[in-house]
PDB file of C-alpha atoms and ligand atoms in Angstrom:
ATOM      1  CA  MET A   1       0.031  -0.154  -0.151  1.00  0.00           C
ATOM      2  CA  ILE A   2       1.234   3.212  -0.211  1.00  0.00           C
ATOM      3  CA  LEU A   3      -0.388   5.775   1.365  1.00  0.00           C
ATOM      4  CA  VAL A   4      -0.920   9.004  -0.200  1.00  0.00           C
ATOM      5  CA  SER A   5      -1.633  13.034   0.457  1.00  0.00           C
ATOM      6  CA  ALA A   6      -5.113  13.315  -0.379  1.00  0.00           C
ATOM      7  CA  CYS A   7      -5.137  16.932  -1.677  1.00  0.00           C
ATOM      8  CA  LEU A   8      -3.738  15.226  -4.848  1.00  0.00           C
ATOM      9  CA  LEU A   9      -6.208  13.236  -5.627  1.00  0.00           C
ATOM     10  CA  GLY A  10      -8.174  15.988  -6.014  1.00  0.00           C
ATOM     11  CA  ILE A  11      -9.760  15.927  -2.339  1.00  0.00           C
ATOM     12  CA  ASN A  12     -10.893  19.247  -1.223  1.00  0.00           C
ATOM     13  CA  CYS A  13      -9.167  18.828   2.170  1.00  0.00           C
ATOM     14  CA  LYS A  14      -6.358  22.096   1.224  1.00  0.00           C
ATOM     15  CA  TYR A  15      -5.992  24.952   3.711  1.00  0.00           C
ATOM     16  CA  ASN A  16      -8.532  26.583   0.825  1.00  0.00           C
ATOM     17  CA  GLY A  17     -10.751  24.860   0.158  1.00  0.00           C
ATOM     18  CA  LYS A  18      -9.051  23.652  -3.352  1.00  0.00           C
ATOM     19  CA  ASN A  19      -7.381  20.313  -3.794  1.00  0.00           C
ATOM     20  CA  ASN A  20      -3.655  20.211  -5.818  1.00  0.00           C
ATOM     21  CA  ARG A  21      -5.168  17.305  -7.925  1.00  0.00           C
ATOM     22  CA  HIS A  22      -1.821  15.936  -9.979  1.00  0.00           C
ATOM     23  CA  ASP A  23      -2.957  12.933 -12.717  1.00  0.00           C
ATOM     24  CA  LYS A  24       0.294  11.135 -11.851  1.00  0.00           C
ATOM     25  CA  ALA A  25      -1.131  10.549  -8.317  1.00  0.00           C
ATOM     26  CA  LEU A  26      -4.182   9.563  -9.293  1.00  0.00           C
ATOM     27  CA  ASN A  27      -2.433   6.064 -11.490  1.00  0.00           C
ATOM     28  CA  LEU A  28      -1.027   4.566  -9.236  1.00  0.00           C
ATOM     29  CA  GLY A  29      -3.307   2.120  -9.079  1.00  0.00           C
ATOM     30  CA  SER A  30      -5.579   1.260  -6.473  1.00  0.00           C
ATOM     31  CA  LYS A  31      -3.497  -0.087  -4.109  1.00  0.00           C
ATOM     32  CA  ILE A  32      -3.142   3.765  -2.688  1.00  0.00           C
ATOM     33  CA  VAL A  33      -4.831   4.459   0.950  1.00  0.00           C
ATOM     34  CA  PRO A  34      -5.259   9.125   0.641  1.00  0.00           C
ATOM     35  CA  ILE A  35      -4.037  10.826   3.525  1.00  0.00           C
ATOM     36  CA  CYS A  36      -4.486  13.961   5.443  1.00  0.00           C
ATOM     37  CA  PRO A  37      -2.547  14.972   7.860  1.00  0.00           C
ATOM     38  CA  GLU A  38      -4.464  18.726   9.093  1.00  0.00           C
ATOM     39  CA  GLN A  39      -7.529  17.078   8.605  1.00  0.00           C
ATOM     40  CA  LEU A  40      -6.842  14.332  10.598  1.00  0.00           C
ATOM     41  CA  GLY A  41      -5.212  16.273  13.083  1.00  0.00           C
ATOM     42  CA  GLY A  42      -8.706  17.774  13.123  1.00  0.00           C
ATOM     43  CA  LEU A  43      -8.167  20.640  11.665  1.00  0.00           C
ATOM     44  CA  SER A  44     -10.865  22.035   9.481  1.00  0.00           C
ATOM     45  CA  THR A  45     -11.411  23.459   6.080  1.00  0.00           C
ATOM     46  CA  PRO A  46     -11.702  25.662   4.557  1.00  0.00           C
ATOM     47  CA  ARG A  47      -8.361  26.906   7.537  1.00  0.00           C
ATOM     48  CA  PRO A  48      -6.164  29.315   7.318  1.00  0.00           C
ATOM     49  CA  PRO A  49      -2.601  28.413   6.455  1.00  0.00           C
ATOM     50  CA  ALA A  50       0.444  27.785   8.286  1.00  0.00           C
ATOM     51  CA  GLN A  51       4.078  27.157   8.375  1.00  0.00           C
ATOM     52  CA  ILE A  52       6.764  26.031  10.702  1.00  0.00           C
ATOM     53  CA  VAL A  53       8.292  28.572  12.141  1.00  0.00           C
ATOM     54  CA  GLY A  54      11.626  28.178  14.031  1.00  0.00           C
ATOM     55  CA  GLY A  55      12.984  24.734  12.188  1.00  0.00           C
ATOM     56  CA  ASP A  56      11.433  21.758  10.086  1.00  0.00           C
ATOM     57  CA  GLY A  57       8.987  18.551  10.917  1.00  0.00           C
ATOM     58  CA  SER A  58      12.361  16.471  13.155  1.00  0.00           C
ATOM     59  CA  ASP A  59      12.446  19.901  15.343  1.00  0.00           C
ATOM     60  CA  VAL A  60       7.577  20.052  15.926  1.00  0.00           C
ATOM     61  CA  LEU A  61       8.363  16.474  16.522  1.00  0.00           C
ATOM     62  CA  GLU A  62      11.075  17.108  19.014  1.00  0.00           C
ATOM     63  CA  GLY A  63       9.473  20.375  21.122  1.00  0.00           C
ATOM     64  CA  ASN A  64      11.732  22.541  19.070  1.00  0.00           C
ATOM     65  CA  ALA A  65      10.032  24.397  17.002  1.00  0.00           C
ATOM     66  CA  CYS A  66       6.158  24.860  15.830  1.00  0.00           C
ATOM     67  CA  VAL A  67       3.642  25.367  13.635  1.00  0.00           C
ATOM     68  CA  VAL A  68       1.782  28.688  13.805  1.00  0.00           C
ATOM     69  CA  THR A  69      -1.174  30.220  11.238  1.00  0.00           C
ATOM     70  CA  ASP A  70      -0.289  33.350   8.735  1.00  0.00           C
ATOM     71  CA  LYS A  71      -1.971  35.336  12.020  1.00  0.00           C
ATOM     72  CA  GLY A  72      -0.775  33.575  14.563  1.00  0.00           C
ATOM     73  CA  SER A  73      -2.114  30.841  16.243  1.00  0.00           C
ATOM     74  CA  ASP A  74      -0.124  27.646  17.426  1.00  0.00           C
ATOM     75  CA  VAL A  75      -1.499  24.698  15.853  1.00  0.00           C
ATOM     76  CA  THR A  76       1.683  22.910  16.433  1.00  0.00           C
ATOM     77  CA  GLY A  77      -0.466  20.143  18.542  1.00  0.00           C
ATOM     78  CA  HIS A  78      -2.935  19.015  15.501  1.00  0.00           C
ATOM     79  CA  PHE A  79      -0.084  18.979  13.038  1.00  0.00           C
ATOM     80  CA  ILE A  80       1.505  16.331  15.593  1.00  0.00           C
ATOM     81  CA  ALA A  81      -1.793  14.636  16.160  1.00  0.00           C
ATOM     82  CA  GLY A  82      -2.592  13.978  12.292  1.00  0.00           C
ATOM     83  CA  ALA A  83       1.401  12.654  12.052  1.00  0.00           C
ATOM     84  CA  GLU A  84       0.988  10.171  14.224  1.00  0.00           C
ATOM     85  CA  MET A  85      -2.313   8.989  12.981  1.00  0.00           C
ATOM     86  CA  ALA A  86      -0.400   9.222   9.510  1.00  0.00           C
ATOM     87  CA  LEU A  87       1.743   7.435  10.788  1.00  0.00           C
ATOM     88  CA  LYS A  88      -0.676   5.288  12.474  1.00  0.00           C
ATOM     89  CA  ILE A  89      -2.805   4.417   8.768  1.00  0.00           C
ATOM     90  CA  ALA A  90       0.429   3.277   7.872  1.00  0.00           C
ATOM     91  CA  ARG A  91       1.032   0.639  10.022  1.00  0.00           C
ATOM     92  CA  LEU A  92      -2.093  -0.509   9.888  1.00  0.00           C
ATOM     93  CA  THR A  93      -2.488  -0.880   6.625  1.00  0.00           C
ATOM     94  CA  GLY A  94       0.860  -1.795   6.335  1.00  0.00           C
ATOM     95  CA  ALA A  95       2.108   1.309   3.730  1.00  0.00           C
ATOM     96  CA  LYS A  96       6.320   1.429   3.020  1.00  0.00           C
ATOM     97  CA  LYS A  97       6.232   3.795   1.133  1.00  0.00           C
ATOM     98  CA  ALA A  98       4.432   8.117   0.735  1.00  0.00           C
ATOM     99  CA  VAL A  99       3.737  10.134  -2.671  1.00  0.00           C
ATOM    100  CA  LEU A 100       2.931  13.423  -0.306  1.00  0.00           C
ATOM    101  CA  LYS A 101       2.435  17.148  -1.255  1.00  0.00           C
ATOM    102  CA  ALA A 102       5.873  18.889  -1.935  1.00  0.00           C
ATOM    103  CA  ASN A 103       5.972  22.093   0.482  1.00  0.00           C
ATOM    104  CA  SER A 104       3.019  21.669   2.678  1.00  0.00           C
ATOM    105  CA  PRO A 105       3.626  21.975   6.627  1.00  0.00           C
ATOM    106  CA  SER A 106       2.880  19.316   6.811  1.00  0.00           C
ATOM    107  CA  CYS A 107       3.780  16.631   3.838  1.00  0.00           C
ATOM    108  CA  GLY A 108       6.587  18.081   2.571  1.00  0.00           C
ATOM    109  CA  VAL A 109       9.853  16.037   1.908  1.00  0.00           C
ATOM    110  CA  ASN A 110      12.925  17.119   1.130  1.00  0.00           C
ATOM    111  CA  CYS A 111      11.678  21.133   1.280  1.00  0.00           C
ATOM    112  CA  ILE A 112       8.867  23.728   2.826  1.00  0.00           C
ATOM    113  CA  TYR A 113       7.873  26.765   3.431  1.00  0.00           C
ATOM    114  CA  ASP A 114      10.182  28.414   5.806  1.00  0.00           C
ATOM    115  CA  GLY A 115       7.653  30.581   8.099  1.00  0.00           C
ATOM    116  CA  THR A 116       7.677  33.679   6.673  1.00  0.00           C
ATOM    117  CA  PHE A 117       4.799  33.238   4.734  1.00  0.00           C
ATOM    118  CA  SER A 118       6.922  35.263   1.689  1.00  0.00           C
ATOM    119  CA  HIS A 119       6.335  32.061  -0.530  1.00  0.00           C
ATOM    120  CA  SER A 120      10.167  31.703   0.847  1.00  0.00           C
ATOM    121  CA  LYS A 121      11.752  27.731   1.175  1.00  0.00           C
ATOM    122  CA  ARG A 122      14.169  26.023   3.277  1.00  0.00           C
ATOM    123  CA  CYS A 123      15.049  22.844   3.911  1.00  0.00           C
ATOM    124  CA  GLY A 124      13.309  20.122   5.501  1.00  0.00           C
ATOM    125  CA  ASN A 125      10.250  18.189   5.558  1.00  0.00           C
ATOM    126  CA  GLY A 126       6.958  18.705   6.245  1.00  0.00           C
ATOM    127  CA  VAL A 127       5.280  16.929  10.402  1.00  0.00           C
ATOM    128  CA  THR A 128       4.139  14.772   9.011  1.00  0.00           C
ATOM    129  CA  ALA A 129       7.129  13.690   6.022  1.00  0.00           C
ATOM    130  CA  ALA A 130       9.162  13.536   9.204  1.00  0.00           C
ATOM    131  CA  LEU A 131       8.040  11.690  11.436  1.00  0.00           C
ATOM    132  CA  LEU A 132       7.115   9.238   8.685  1.00  0.00           C
ATOM    133  CA  LYS A 133      10.915   9.224   7.867  1.00  0.00           C
ATOM    134  CA  ALA A 134      11.687   8.370  10.597  1.00  0.00           C
ATOM    135  CA  TYR A 135       9.938   5.037  10.877  1.00  0.00           C
ATOM    136  CA  GLY A 136      11.466   4.131   7.618  1.00  0.00           C
ATOM    137  CA  ILE A 137       8.650   4.993   5.322  1.00  0.00           C
ATOM    138  CA  GLU A 138      10.539   6.021   1.570  1.00  0.00           C
ATOM    139  CA  LEU A 139       8.871   9.503   0.759  1.00  0.00           C
ATOM    140  CA  ILE A 140       8.964  11.547  -2.573  1.00  0.00           C
ATOM    141  CA  THR A 141       6.931  13.838  -3.793  1.00  0.00           C
ATOM    142  CA  GLU A 142       3.858  14.542  -6.931  1.00  0.00           C
ATOM    143  CA  ILE A 143       6.803  16.495  -8.107  1.00  0.00           C
ATOM    144  CA  ASP A 144       9.542  12.930  -7.906  1.00  0.00           C
ATOM    145  CA  LEU A 145       6.176  10.864  -9.755  1.00  0.00           C
TER     146      LEU A 145
HETATM  147 FE1  SF4 B   1      -3.836  18.068   3.670  1.00  0.00          FE
HETATM  148 FE2  SF4 B   1      -1.020  16.823   2.959  1.00  0.00          FE
HETATM  149 FE3  SF4 B   1      -2.592  17.881   1.312  1.00  0.00          FE
HETATM  150 FE4  SF4 B   1      -1.856  19.741   3.010  1.00  0.00          FE
HETATM  151  S1  SF4 B   1      -0.542  18.482   2.061  1.00  0.00           S
HETATM  152  S2  SF4 B   1      -3.902  19.024   2.238  1.00  0.00           S
HETATM  153  S3  SF4 B   1      -2.112  18.067   5.137  1.00  0.00           S
HETATM  154  S4  SF4 B   1      -3.079  15.908   2.344  1.00  0.00           S
END
């Protein structure tokens, strides 16, 4: 089984109520498990955009960085809860690989927005990507398909 960011499959779970439909993600076959960590963590859709401030996903998991919205609300707990749910789903389904949305503070792999809400990016994984990687799940983004 392969975890796939649900927004890549045309599901309207993105912060603005839209999606990031990607044809190659839709052609991955039937052994896919859609996940949206931000919804799994209890956030509503639509919701304010959020970014990691002070580090990357690993730093968030270690308590050394936080996730805040563009209005300054701390949503770190939701992001960690969503990552834990995504890992739980990976274990339940036996998924060993994930195709995740590039640059997202949850799903981004090796590159995420930098916390300034200026469209700038930095190296690092999103919170869910960091947790999945720590448990040995192979990660790629839609760009790698
Ligand atoms: Fe949900 Fe991840 Fe897509 Fe964001 S990038 S909408 S958290 S699946």
